[in-house]
């Protein structure tokens, strides 16, 4: 069974750094792209970026380029999303997703989500 | 990329059919046959219901169907059931490895 299990909820202050994780299991982690999707409170879904754990090839949505860093450690089947300096506007639910390919490509599995709250 | 346009809400009675539209541009919906639809119940992660415009993953009831005409994709749910009440999001490939989502549609089963 394919599973993406994300790290737990975080409460941070503006300016702090954060790294959340997503562990894949039940499939070949290095053979699929892992992406990240943001859902701000009461809002829709936004595509952030994607990484291929096999070679760490990473692509960002223009809206998120320079705002976050996506990485992966294939030895432990885990992808990461990190911020160097959080802002209140980063408060959102973040989902990791499995995407079947880079061109086109369907999101076929979702993690359970990690709620990030940034407040002073 | 701008978000795809979906109606904020739709409703229907049990047993009826409803259709949710998703309008984009020739750079996303109209340009590729890579439209997918996701169902999200409150407090839950989204679930894939339709991919590549009309294909259904294993386990998704055939009451759910997808189509596309020009820059507009549609999700039709026939034989509405109470458990279909949820938010629905469309998603399209938008070139340069990017995906774009719709704003979401709240389906109410009356």
PDB file of N, CA, C and O in Angstrom, chain A residues 37 39 43-47 50 59-63 95 99 102-113, chain B residues 1 34 36 38 40 43-48 50-52 87 89 91 93 96-104:
ATOM      1  N   UNK A  37       2.105  20.832  -1.909  1.00  0.00           N
ATOM      2  CA  UNK A  37       0.919  21.632  -2.205  1.00  0.00           C
ATOM      3  C   UNK A  37       0.527  22.400  -0.947  1.00  0.00           C
ATOM      4  O   UNK A  37       0.479  21.813   0.145  1.00  0.00           O
ATOM      5  N   UNK A  39      -2.261  24.725   1.191  1.00  0.00           N
ATOM      6  CA  UNK A  39      -3.663  25.088   1.354  1.00  0.00           C
ATOM      7  C   UNK A  39      -3.768  26.044   2.532  1.00  0.00           C
ATOM      8  O   UNK A  39      -3.698  25.632   3.695  1.00  0.00           O
ATOM      9  N   UNK A  43      -8.918  28.234   2.064  1.00  0.00           N
ATOM     10  CA  UNK A  43      -8.618  28.529   0.665  1.00  0.00           C
ATOM     11  C   UNK A  43      -8.386  27.259  -0.152  1.00  0.00           C
ATOM     12  O   UNK A  43      -8.456  26.148   0.359  1.00  0.00           O
ATOM     13  N   UNK A  44      -8.085  27.450  -1.435  1.00  0.00           N
ATOM     14  CA  UNK A  44      -7.860  26.336  -2.343  1.00  0.00           C
ATOM     15  C   UNK A  44      -6.422  25.837  -2.309  1.00  0.00           C
ATOM     16  O   UNK A  44      -5.623  26.208  -1.448  1.00  0.00           O
ATOM     17  N   UNK A  45      -6.114  24.997  -3.273  1.00  0.00           N
ATOM     18  CA  UNK A  45      -4.820  24.324  -3.340  1.00  0.00           C
ATOM     19  C   UNK A  45      -3.861  25.068  -4.264  1.00  0.00           C
ATOM     20  O   UNK A  45      -4.283  25.606  -5.295  1.00  0.00           O
ATOM     21  N   UNK A  46      -2.589  25.099  -3.878  1.00  0.00           N
ATOM     22  CA  UNK A  46      -1.564  25.772  -4.685  1.00  0.00           C
ATOM     23  C   UNK A  46      -0.359  24.861  -4.870  1.00  0.00           C
ATOM     24  O   UNK A  46       0.165  24.318  -3.885  1.00  0.00           O
ATOM     25  N   UNK A  47       0.104  24.739  -6.085  1.00  0.00           N
ATOM     26  CA  UNK A  47       1.268  23.914  -6.408  1.00  0.00           C
ATOM     27  C   UNK A  47       2.552  24.662  -6.062  1.00  0.00           C
ATOM     28  O   UNK A  47       2.740  25.803  -6.479  1.00  0.00           O
ATOM     29  N   UNK A  50       8.437  20.458  -6.915  1.00  0.00           N
ATOM     30  CA  UNK A  50       8.548  19.017  -7.053  1.00  0.00           C
ATOM     31  C   UNK A  50      10.002  18.586  -7.059  1.00  0.00           C
ATOM     32  O   UNK A  50      10.876  19.354  -7.463  1.00  0.00           O
ATOM     33  N   UNK A  59      12.178  21.264  -9.205  1.00  0.00           N
ATOM     34  CA  UNK A  59      11.561  22.363  -9.965  1.00  0.00           C
ATOM     35  C   UNK A  59      10.576  23.081  -9.049  1.00  0.00           C
ATOM     36  O   UNK A  59       9.814  22.433  -8.339  1.00  0.00           O
ATOM     37  N   UNK A  60      10.576  24.400  -9.101  1.00  0.00           N
ATOM     38  CA  UNK A  60       9.694  25.211  -8.264  1.00  0.00           C
ATOM     39  C   UNK A  60       8.660  25.955  -9.098  1.00  0.00           C
ATOM     40  O   UNK A  60       8.943  26.409 -10.205  1.00  0.00           O
ATOM     41  N   UNK A  61       7.457  26.105  -8.541  1.00  0.00           N
ATOM     42  CA  UNK A  61       6.494  27.031  -9.113  1.00  0.00           C
ATOM     43  C   UNK A  61       7.064  28.436  -8.971  1.00  0.00           C
ATOM     44  O   UNK A  61       7.678  28.754  -7.947  1.00  0.00           O
ATOM     45  N   UNK A  62       6.877  29.290  -9.976  1.00  0.00           N
ATOM     46  CA  UNK A  62       7.416  30.654  -9.880  1.00  0.00           C
ATOM     47  C   UNK A  62       6.997  31.387  -8.601  1.00  0.00           C
ATOM     48  O   UNK A  62       7.786  32.171  -8.053  1.00  0.00           O
ATOM     49  N   UNK A  63       5.795  31.111  -8.119  1.00  0.00           N
ATOM     50  CA  UNK A  63       5.309  31.805  -6.922  1.00  0.00           C
ATOM     51  C   UNK A  63       6.081  31.429  -5.664  1.00  0.00           C
ATOM     52  O   UNK A  63       6.059  32.164  -4.677  1.00  0.00           O
ATOM     53  N   UNK A  95       0.687  19.771   2.070  1.00  0.00           N
ATOM     54  CA  UNK A  95       0.552  18.362   1.697  1.00  0.00           C
ATOM     55  C   UNK A  95       1.731  17.949   0.828  1.00  0.00           C
ATOM     56  O   UNK A  95       2.103  18.676  -0.113  1.00  0.00           O
ATOM     57  N   UNK A  99       3.600  12.346  -7.592  1.00  0.00           N
ATOM     58  CA  UNK A  99       3.189  12.688  -8.953  1.00  0.00           C
ATOM     59  C   UNK A  99       3.802  11.682  -9.913  1.00  0.00           C
ATOM     60  O   UNK A  99       4.969  11.342  -9.791  1.00  0.00           O
ATOM     61  N   UNK A 102       6.818  14.126 -14.637  1.00  0.00           N
ATOM     62  CA  UNK A 102       7.083  15.561 -14.580  1.00  0.00           C
ATOM     63  C   UNK A 102       6.270  16.310 -15.640  1.00  0.00           C
ATOM     64  O   UNK A 102       5.725  17.375 -15.366  1.00  0.00           O
ATOM     65  N   UNK A 103       6.198  15.748 -16.824  1.00  0.00           N
ATOM     66  CA  UNK A 103       5.398  16.349 -17.888  1.00  0.00           C
ATOM     67  C   UNK A 103       4.006  15.728 -17.821  1.00  0.00           C
ATOM     68  O   UNK A 103       3.861  14.508 -17.888  1.00  0.00           O
ATOM     69  N   UNK A 104       3.011  16.596 -17.671  1.00  0.00           N
ATOM     70  CA  UNK A 104       1.678  16.054 -17.405  1.00  0.00           C
ATOM     71  C   UNK A 104       1.681  15.573 -15.977  1.00  0.00           C
ATOM     72  O   UNK A 104       1.870  16.325 -15.053  1.00  0.00           O
ATOM     73  N   UNK A 105       1.498  14.321 -15.812  1.00  0.00           N
ATOM     74  CA  UNK A 105       1.661  13.732 -14.488  1.00  0.00           C
ATOM     75  C   UNK A 105       0.504  13.998 -13.551  1.00  0.00           C
ATOM     76  O   UNK A 105       0.116  15.141 -13.344  1.00  0.00           O
ATOM     77  N   UNK A 106      -0.005  12.960 -12.976  1.00  0.00           N
ATOM     78  CA  UNK A 106      -1.142  13.040 -12.064  1.00  0.00           C
ATOM     79  C   UNK A 106      -0.646  12.940 -10.637  1.00  0.00           C
ATOM     80  O   UNK A 106       0.267  12.159 -10.330  1.00  0.00           O
ATOM     81  N   UNK A 107      -1.253  13.685  -9.749  1.00  0.00           N
ATOM     82  CA  UNK A 107      -1.039  13.478  -8.312  1.00  0.00           C
ATOM     83  C   UNK A 107      -1.938  12.323  -7.908  1.00  0.00           C
ATOM     84  O   UNK A 107      -3.165  12.449  -7.915  1.00  0.00           O
ATOM     85  N   UNK A 108      -1.327  11.175  -7.610  1.00  0.00           N
ATOM     86  CA  UNK A 108      -2.170  10.018  -7.311  1.00  0.00           C
ATOM     87  C   UNK A 108      -2.256   9.675  -5.826  1.00  0.00           C
ATOM     88  O   UNK A 108      -3.184   8.967  -5.413  1.00  0.00           O
ATOM     89  N   UNK A 109      -1.326  10.157  -5.024  1.00  0.00           N
ATOM     90  CA  UNK A 109      -1.396   9.938  -3.578  1.00  0.00           C
ATOM     91  C   UNK A 109      -1.017  11.216  -2.840  1.00  0.00           C
ATOM     92  O   UNK A 109      -0.157  11.975  -3.299  1.00  0.00           O
ATOM     93  N   UNK A 110      -1.683  11.422  -1.705  1.00  0.00           N
ATOM     94  CA  UNK A 110      -1.454  12.586  -0.865  1.00  0.00           C
ATOM     95  C   UNK A 110      -1.048  12.138   0.537  1.00  0.00           C
ATOM     96  O   UNK A 110      -1.553  11.129   1.043  1.00  0.00           O
ATOM     97  N   UNK A 111      -0.173  12.921   1.159  1.00  0.00           N
ATOM     98  CA  UNK A 111       0.078  12.729   2.579  1.00  0.00           C
ATOM     99  C   UNK A 111      -1.102  13.274   3.370  1.00  0.00           C
ATOM    100  O   UNK A 111      -2.039  13.857   2.814  1.00  0.00           O
ATOM    101  N   UNK A 112      -1.030  13.100   4.695  1.00  0.00           N
ATOM    102  CA  UNK A 112      -2.148  13.512   5.538  1.00  0.00           C
ATOM    103  C   UNK A 112      -2.134  15.018   5.828  1.00  0.00           C
ATOM    104  O   UNK A 112      -3.099  15.548   6.369  1.00  0.00           O
ATOM    105  N   UNK A 113      -1.052  15.675   5.459  1.00  0.00           N
ATOM    106  CA  UNK A 113      -0.942  17.119   5.666  1.00  0.00           C
ATOM    107  C   UNK A 113      -0.190  17.464   6.933  1.00  0.00           C
ATOM    108  O   UNK A 113      -0.264  16.734   7.941  1.00  0.00           O
TER     109      UNK A 113
ATOM    110  N   UNK B   1       0.835  31.455 -12.981  1.00  0.00           N
ATOM    111  CA  UNK B   1      -0.429  30.978 -13.545  1.00  0.00           C
ATOM    112  C   UNK B   1      -1.593  31.346 -12.631  1.00  0.00           C
ATOM    113  O   UNK B   1      -1.485  31.260 -11.405  1.00  0.00           O
ATOM    114  N   UNK B  34      -4.423  16.678 -19.535  1.00  0.00           N
ATOM    115  CA  UNK B  34      -3.939  16.310 -18.202  1.00  0.00           C
ATOM    116  C   UNK B  34      -4.744  17.046 -17.143  1.00  0.00           C
ATOM    117  O   UNK B  34      -4.216  17.820 -16.346  1.00  0.00           O
ATOM    118  N   UNK B  36      -7.204  16.617 -13.871  1.00  0.00           N
ATOM    119  CA  UNK B  36      -7.599  15.670 -12.819  1.00  0.00           C
ATOM    120  C   UNK B  36      -8.559  16.347 -11.858  1.00  0.00           C
ATOM    121  O   UNK B  36      -8.662  17.578 -11.823  1.00  0.00           O
ATOM    122  N   UNK B  38     -10.151  16.115  -7.731  1.00  0.00           N
ATOM    123  CA  UNK B  38      -9.918  15.614  -6.380  1.00  0.00           C
ATOM    124  C   UNK B  38     -11.119  15.926  -5.502  1.00  0.00           C
ATOM    125  O   UNK B  38     -11.718  16.997  -5.605  1.00  0.00           O
ATOM    126  N   UNK B  40     -12.305  16.321  -1.554  1.00  0.00           N
ATOM    127  CA  UNK B  40     -11.763  16.566  -0.227  1.00  0.00           C
ATOM    128  C   UNK B  40     -12.890  16.702   0.791  1.00  0.00           C
ATOM    129  O   UNK B  40     -13.676  17.644   0.729  1.00  0.00           O
ATOM    130  N   UNK B  43     -11.352  18.274   6.791  1.00  0.00           N
ATOM    131  CA  UNK B  43     -10.287  17.770   7.642  1.00  0.00           C
ATOM    132  C   UNK B  43      -9.503  16.604   7.072  1.00  0.00           C
ATOM    133  O   UNK B  43      -8.663  16.028   7.774  1.00  0.00           O
ATOM    134  N   UNK B  44      -9.760  16.275   5.830  1.00  0.00           N
ATOM    135  CA  UNK B  44      -9.079  15.140   5.208  1.00  0.00           C
ATOM    136  C   UNK B  44      -8.224  15.596   4.037  1.00  0.00           C
ATOM    137  O   UNK B  44      -8.403  16.688   3.500  1.00  0.00           O
ATOM    138  N   UNK B  45      -7.302  14.731   3.624  1.00  0.00           N
ATOM    139  CA  UNK B  45      -6.501  15.009   2.437  1.00  0.00           C
ATOM    140  C   UNK B  45      -7.341  14.766   1.187  1.00  0.00           C
ATOM    141  O   UNK B  45      -8.265  13.943   1.194  1.00  0.00           O
ATOM    142  N   UNK B  46      -7.041  15.472   0.115  1.00  0.00           N
ATOM    143  CA  UNK B  46      -7.744  15.229  -1.147  1.00  0.00           C
ATOM    144  C   UNK B  46      -7.539  13.802  -1.646  1.00  0.00           C
ATOM    145  O   UNK B  46      -6.534  13.161  -1.338  1.00  0.00           O
ATOM    146  N   UNK B  47      -8.503  13.345  -2.449  1.00  0.00           N
ATOM    147  CA  UNK B  47      -8.464  12.004  -3.033  1.00  0.00           C
ATOM    148  C   UNK B  47      -8.680  12.120  -4.535  1.00  0.00           C
ATOM    149  O   UNK B  47      -9.566  12.836  -4.984  1.00  0.00           O
ATOM    150  N   UNK B  48      -7.860  11.407  -5.299  1.00  0.00           N
ATOM    151  CA  UNK B  48      -7.964  11.426  -6.755  1.00  0.00           C
ATOM    152  C   UNK B  48      -9.237  10.718  -7.205  1.00  0.00           C
ATOM    153  O   UNK B  48      -9.466   9.570  -6.852  1.00  0.00           O
ATOM    154  N   UNK B  50     -10.601  11.529 -10.773  1.00  0.00           N
ATOM    155  CA  UNK B  50     -10.505  11.457 -12.238  1.00  0.00           C
ATOM    156  C   UNK B  50      -9.115  11.959 -12.635  1.00  0.00           C
ATOM    157  O   UNK B  50      -8.615  12.934 -12.046  1.00  0.00           O
ATOM    158  N   UNK B  51      -8.487  11.322 -13.622  1.00  0.00           N
ATOM    159  CA  UNK B  51      -7.222  11.823 -14.148  1.00  0.00           C
ATOM    160  C   UNK B  51      -7.225  11.727 -15.664  1.00  0.00           C
ATOM    161  O   UNK B  51      -8.048  11.010 -16.248  1.00  0.00           O
ATOM    162  N   UNK B  52      -6.311  12.458 -16.285  1.00  0.00           N
ATOM    163  CA  UNK B  52      -6.228  12.496 -17.758  1.00  0.00           C
ATOM    164  C   UNK B  52      -7.605  12.741 -18.377  1.00  0.00           C
ATOM    165  O   UNK B  52      -8.009  12.055 -19.331  1.00  0.00           O
ATOM    166  N   UNK B  87     -15.758  18.981  -0.908  1.00  0.00           N
ATOM    167  CA  UNK B  87     -15.184  19.968  -1.826  1.00  0.00           C
ATOM    168  C   UNK B  87     -14.515  19.226  -2.973  1.00  0.00           C
ATOM    169  O   UNK B  87     -13.892  18.181  -2.761  1.00  0.00           O
ATOM    170  N   UNK B  89     -11.903  19.752  -6.345  1.00  0.00           N
ATOM    171  CA  UNK B  89     -10.908  20.611  -6.977  1.00  0.00           C
ATOM    172  C   UNK B  89     -10.498  20.016  -8.319  1.00  0.00           C
ATOM    173  O   UNK B  89     -10.223  18.816  -8.408  1.00  0.00           O
ATOM    174  N   UNK B  91      -7.623  20.198 -11.457  1.00  0.00           N
ATOM    175  CA  UNK B  91      -6.186  20.452 -11.550  1.00  0.00           C
ATOM    176  C   UNK B  91      -5.767  20.204 -12.986  1.00  0.00           C
ATOM    177  O   UNK B  91      -6.202  19.222 -13.599  1.00  0.00           O
ATOM    178  N   UNK B  93      -2.314  20.335 -15.851  1.00  0.00           N
ATOM    179  CA  UNK B  93      -0.929  20.617 -16.192  1.00  0.00           C
ATOM    180  C   UNK B  93      -0.909  21.954 -16.926  1.00  0.00           C
ATOM    181  O   UNK B  93      -1.793  22.254 -17.716  1.00  0.00           O
ATOM    182  N   UNK B  96       5.796  23.716 -18.383  1.00  0.00           N
ATOM    183  CA  UNK B  96       7.000  23.939 -17.549  1.00  0.00           C
ATOM    184  C   UNK B  96       6.881  23.248 -16.202  1.00  0.00           C
ATOM    185  O   UNK B  96       7.196  23.824 -15.146  1.00  0.00           O
ATOM    186  N   UNK B  97       6.401  22.018 -16.243  1.00  0.00           N
ATOM    187  CA  UNK B  97       6.368  21.101 -15.094  1.00  0.00           C
ATOM    188  C   UNK B  97       5.417  21.536 -13.987  1.00  0.00           C
ATOM    189  O   UNK B  97       5.400  20.931 -12.917  1.00  0.00           O
ATOM    190  N   UNK B  98       4.617  22.570 -14.226  1.00  0.00           N
ATOM    191  CA  UNK B  98       3.761  23.144 -13.194  1.00  0.00           C
ATOM    192  C   UNK B  98       2.327  22.635 -13.296  1.00  0.00           C
ATOM    193  O   UNK B  98       1.831  22.328 -14.386  1.00  0.00           O
ATOM    194  N   UNK B  99       1.669  22.545 -12.168  1.00  0.00           N
ATOM    195  CA  UNK B  99       0.248  22.249 -12.107  1.00  0.00           C
ATOM    196  C   UNK B  99      -0.490  23.477 -11.600  1.00  0.00           C
ATOM    197  O   UNK B  99       0.051  24.266 -10.812  1.00  0.00           O
ATOM    198  N   UNK B 100      -1.732  23.636 -12.038  1.00  0.00           N
ATOM    199  CA  UNK B 100      -2.575  24.718 -11.525  1.00  0.00           C
ATOM    200  C   UNK B 100      -3.900  24.113 -11.086  1.00  0.00           C
ATOM    201  O   UNK B 100      -4.442  23.219 -11.744  1.00  0.00           O
ATOM    202  N   UNK B 101      -4.391  24.576  -9.941  1.00  0.00           N
ATOM    203  CA  UNK B 101      -5.635  24.068  -9.367  1.00  0.00           C
ATOM    204  C   UNK B 101      -6.764  25.072  -9.552  1.00  0.00           C
ATOM    205  O   UNK B 101      -6.542  26.274  -9.704  1.00  0.00           O
ATOM    206  N   UNK B 102      -7.985  24.545  -9.494  1.00  0.00           N
ATOM    207  CA  UNK B 102      -9.146  25.404  -9.410  1.00  0.00           C
ATOM    208  C   UNK B 102      -9.346  25.865  -7.975  1.00  0.00           C
ATOM    209  O   UNK B 102      -8.710  25.352  -7.050  1.00  0.00           O
ATOM    210  N   UNK B 103     -10.235  26.825  -7.799  1.00  0.00           N
ATOM    211  CA  UNK B 103     -10.483  27.380  -6.477  1.00  0.00           C
ATOM    212  C   UNK B 103     -11.318  26.479  -5.576  1.00  0.00           C
ATOM    213  O   UNK B 103     -11.451  26.749  -4.379  1.00  0.00           O
ATOM    214  N   UNK B 104     -11.890  25.429  -6.152  1.00  0.00           N
ATOM    215  CA  UNK B 104     -12.677  24.490  -5.362  1.00  0.00           C
ATOM    216  C   UNK B 104     -14.170  24.752  -5.449  1.00  0.00           C
ATOM    217  O   UNK B 104     -14.607  25.900  -5.554  1.00  0.00           O
TER     218      UNK B 104
END
